[in-house]
Amino acid sequence: MKIDNYEDSDGYQISLSDSERERVLNGLCCTSDEHAWILASWSGLRRGEIGAVRFQDIYQRESGDWFVRVFEDSAKRDQFRETPIPERFAYKIQATQDANDDLDEDDSVVY
């Protein structure tokens, strides 16, 4: 992927643009890495946090906004922070669970 020059101290962009993220996502469509890419690039989760996210951790508030619960200790699951996730990706991840009888809400979204 060619990275364009940007106006900052070293002349390069620090993160991918929306269109660049979309191109990567399109290349991962329907693979096991797709959910990991969604959580990393649109919700800012780190590798260890991504592996700990379960289907039940993606939920919709009464306001209609979607969030991912990120637990500090995935074994204890008592302290967490919430980070937003775009609606279309929350639906996409939920649809994966709904379409696969072997997956339940306690399973990791990255399998």
mmCIF file of C-alpha atoms in Angstrom:
data_model
loop_
_atom_site.group_PDB
_atom_site.id
_atom_site.type_symbol
_atom_site.label_atom_id
_atom_site.label_comp_id
_atom_site.label_asym_id
_atom_site.label_seq_id
_atom_site.Cartn_x
_atom_site.Cartn_y
_atom_site.Cartn_z
ATOM 1 C CA MET A 1 0.000 0.000 0.000
ATOM 2 C CA LYS A 2 1.382 3.394 -0.944
ATOM 3 C CA ILE A 3 1.315 5.906 1.914
ATOM 4 C CA ASP A 4 0.795 9.471 0.784
ATOM 5 C CA ASN A 5 2.767 12.397 2.153
ATOM 6 C CA TYR A 6 1.014 14.458 4.811
ATOM 7 C CA GLU A 7 1.692 17.787 6.411
ATOM 8 C CA ASP A 8 3.298 17.049 9.777
ATOM 9 C CA SER A 9 6.757 16.894 11.330
ATOM 10 C CA ASP A 10 8.082 13.952 9.295
ATOM 11 C CA GLY A 11 5.825 14.231 6.239
ATOM 12 C CA TYR A 12 3.913 10.985 6.741
ATOM 13 C CA GLN A 13 0.521 10.070 8.093
ATOM 14 C CA ILE A 14 0.488 8.275 11.469
ATOM 15 C CA SER A 15 -2.599 6.140 10.841
ATOM 16 C CA LEU A 16 -4.544 4.936 7.850
ATOM 17 C CA SER A 17 -7.216 7.113 6.307
ATOM 18 C CA ASP A 18 -10.822 5.898 6.190
ATOM 19 C CA SER A 19 -10.474 4.901 2.538
ATOM 20 C CA GLU A 20 -7.233 3.003 3.269
ATOM 21 C CA ARG A 21 -8.896 1.154 6.164
ATOM 22 C CA GLU A 22 -11.801 0.233 3.898
ATOM 23 C CA ARG A 23 -9.416 -1.199 1.291
ATOM 24 C CA VAL A 24 -7.758 -3.404 3.905
ATOM 25 C CA LEU A 25 -11.142 -4.489 5.273
ATOM 26 C CA ASN A 26 -12.372 -5.403 1.786
ATOM 27 C CA GLY A 27 -9.332 -7.635 1.390
ATOM 28 C CA LEU A 28 -10.139 -9.428 4.651
ATOM 29 C CA CYS A 29 -13.827 -9.911 3.948
ATOM 30 C CA CYS A 30 -15.158 -13.205 5.255
ATOM 31 C CA THR A 31 -11.862 -14.286 6.867
ATOM 32 C CA SER A 32 -11.134 -14.963 10.526
ATOM 33 C CA ASP A 33 -9.031 -11.788 10.648
ATOM 34 C CA GLU A 34 -11.904 -9.499 9.681
ATOM 35 C CA HIS A 35 -13.250 -9.048 13.222
ATOM 36 C CA ALA A 36 -9.763 -8.404 14.583
ATOM 37 C CA TRP A 37 -9.196 -5.696 11.960
ATOM 38 C CA ILE A 38 -12.548 -4.081 12.745
ATOM 39 C CA LEU A 39 -11.824 -3.938 16.481
ATOM 40 C CA ALA A 40 -8.269 -2.675 15.994
ATOM 41 C CA SER A 41 -8.882 -0.030 13.372
ATOM 42 C CA TRP A 42 -12.309 1.311 14.277
ATOM 43 C CA SER A 43 -12.324 0.838 18.068
ATOM 44 C CA GLY A 44 -8.616 1.162 18.833
ATOM 45 C CA LEU A 45 -8.234 -2.125 20.686
ATOM 46 C CA ARG A 46 -4.816 -3.726 21.169
ATOM 47 C CA ARG A 47 -3.949 -7.303 20.193
ATOM 48 C CA GLY A 48 -4.499 -8.811 23.668
ATOM 49 C CA GLU A 49 -7.744 -6.898 24.114
ATOM 50 C CA ILE A 50 -9.053 -8.099 20.757
ATOM 51 C CA GLY A 51 -8.450 -11.721 21.660
ATOM 52 C CA ALA A 52 -10.421 -11.302 24.894
ATOM 53 C CA VAL A 53 -13.566 -9.755 23.328
ATOM 54 C CA ARG A 54 -16.543 -12.110 23.398
ATOM 55 C CA PHE A 55 -19.741 -11.761 21.423
ATOM 56 C CA GLN A 56 -21.575 -10.684 24.604
ATOM 57 C CA ASP A 57 -19.161 -7.746 25.016
ATOM 58 C CA ILE A 58 -20.592 -5.951 21.964
ATOM 59 C CA TYR A 59 -23.839 -4.271 22.912
ATOM 60 C CA GLN A 60 -26.149 -1.385 22.138
ATOM 61 C CA ARG A 61 -26.992 1.288 24.703
ATOM 62 C CA GLU A 62 -30.480 2.744 25.042
ATOM 63 C CA SER A 63 -29.194 5.767 23.092
ATOM 64 C CA GLY A 64 -28.731 3.481 20.076
ATOM 65 C CA ASP A 65 -24.923 3.719 20.104
ATOM 66 C CA TRP A 66 -22.877 0.506 19.969
ATOM 67 C CA PHE A 67 -19.970 -0.244 22.308
ATOM 68 C CA VAL A 68 -17.397 -2.913 23.078
ATOM 69 C CA ARG A 69 -16.618 -3.734 26.701
ATOM 70 C CA VAL A 70 -12.872 -4.126 27.131
ATOM 71 C CA PHE A 71 -12.039 -5.903 30.382
ATOM 72 C CA GLU A 72 -8.835 -5.088 32.274
ATOM 73 C CA ASP A 73 -8.535 -8.736 33.347
ATOM 74 C CA SER A 74 -10.317 -11.036 30.931
ATOM 75 C CA ALA A 75 -10.402 -13.867 33.493
ATOM 76 C CA LYS A 76 -12.062 -11.852 36.289
ATOM 77 C CA ARG A 77 -14.213 -9.697 34.002
ATOM 78 C CA ASP A 78 -15.017 -7.206 36.763
ATOM 79 C CA GLN A 79 -13.414 -3.930 35.630
ATOM 80 C CA PHE A 80 -13.876 -2.688 32.093
ATOM 81 C CA ARG A 81 -13.917 0.334 29.865
ATOM 82 C CA GLU A 82 -16.230 0.885 26.934
ATOM 83 C CA THR A 83 -15.161 1.952 23.493
ATOM 84 C CA PRO A 84 -17.512 2.807 20.629
ATOM 85 C CA ILE A 85 -17.859 0.605 17.564
ATOM 86 C CA PRO A 86 -19.624 1.672 14.351
ATOM 87 C CA GLU A 87 -23.103 0.189 14.028
ATOM 88 C CA ARG A 88 -22.413 -1.589 10.740
ATOM 89 C CA PHE A 89 -19.533 -3.509 12.316
ATOM 90 C CA ALA A 90 -21.476 -4.396 15.445
ATOM 91 C CA TYR A 91 -24.165 -5.880 13.199
ATOM 92 C CA LYS A 92 -21.557 -7.680 11.100
ATOM 93 C CA ILE A 93 -19.974 -9.325 14.162
ATOM 94 C CA GLN A 94 -23.355 -10.270 15.603
ATOM 95 C CA ALA A 95 -24.415 -11.748 12.267
ATOM 96 C CA THR A 96 -21.409 -14.060 12.379
ATOM 97 C CA GLN A 97 -22.562 -15.477 15.697
ATOM 98 C CA ASP A 98 -26.177 -15.740 14.535
ATOM 99 C CA ALA A 99 -25.154 -17.600 11.376
ATOM 100 C CA ASN A 100 -22.926 -20.123 13.151
ATOM 101 C CA ASP A 101 -24.669 -22.578 15.488
ATOM 102 C CA ASP A 102 -21.320 -23.513 17.067
ATOM 103 C CA LEU A 103 -20.733 -19.978 18.409
ATOM 104 C CA ASP A 104 -22.417 -18.654 21.543
ATOM 105 C CA GLU A 105 -22.196 -15.370 23.437
ATOM 106 C CA ASP A 106 -19.258 -16.544 25.584
ATOM 107 C CA ASP A 107 -17.060 -17.288 22.557
ATOM 108 C CA SER A 108 -14.337 -14.956 21.342
ATOM 109 C CA VAL A 109 -15.222 -12.835 18.307
ATOM 110 C CA VAL A 110 -11.812 -13.754 16.868
ATOM 111 C CA TYR A 111 -11.789 -17.493 16.240
#
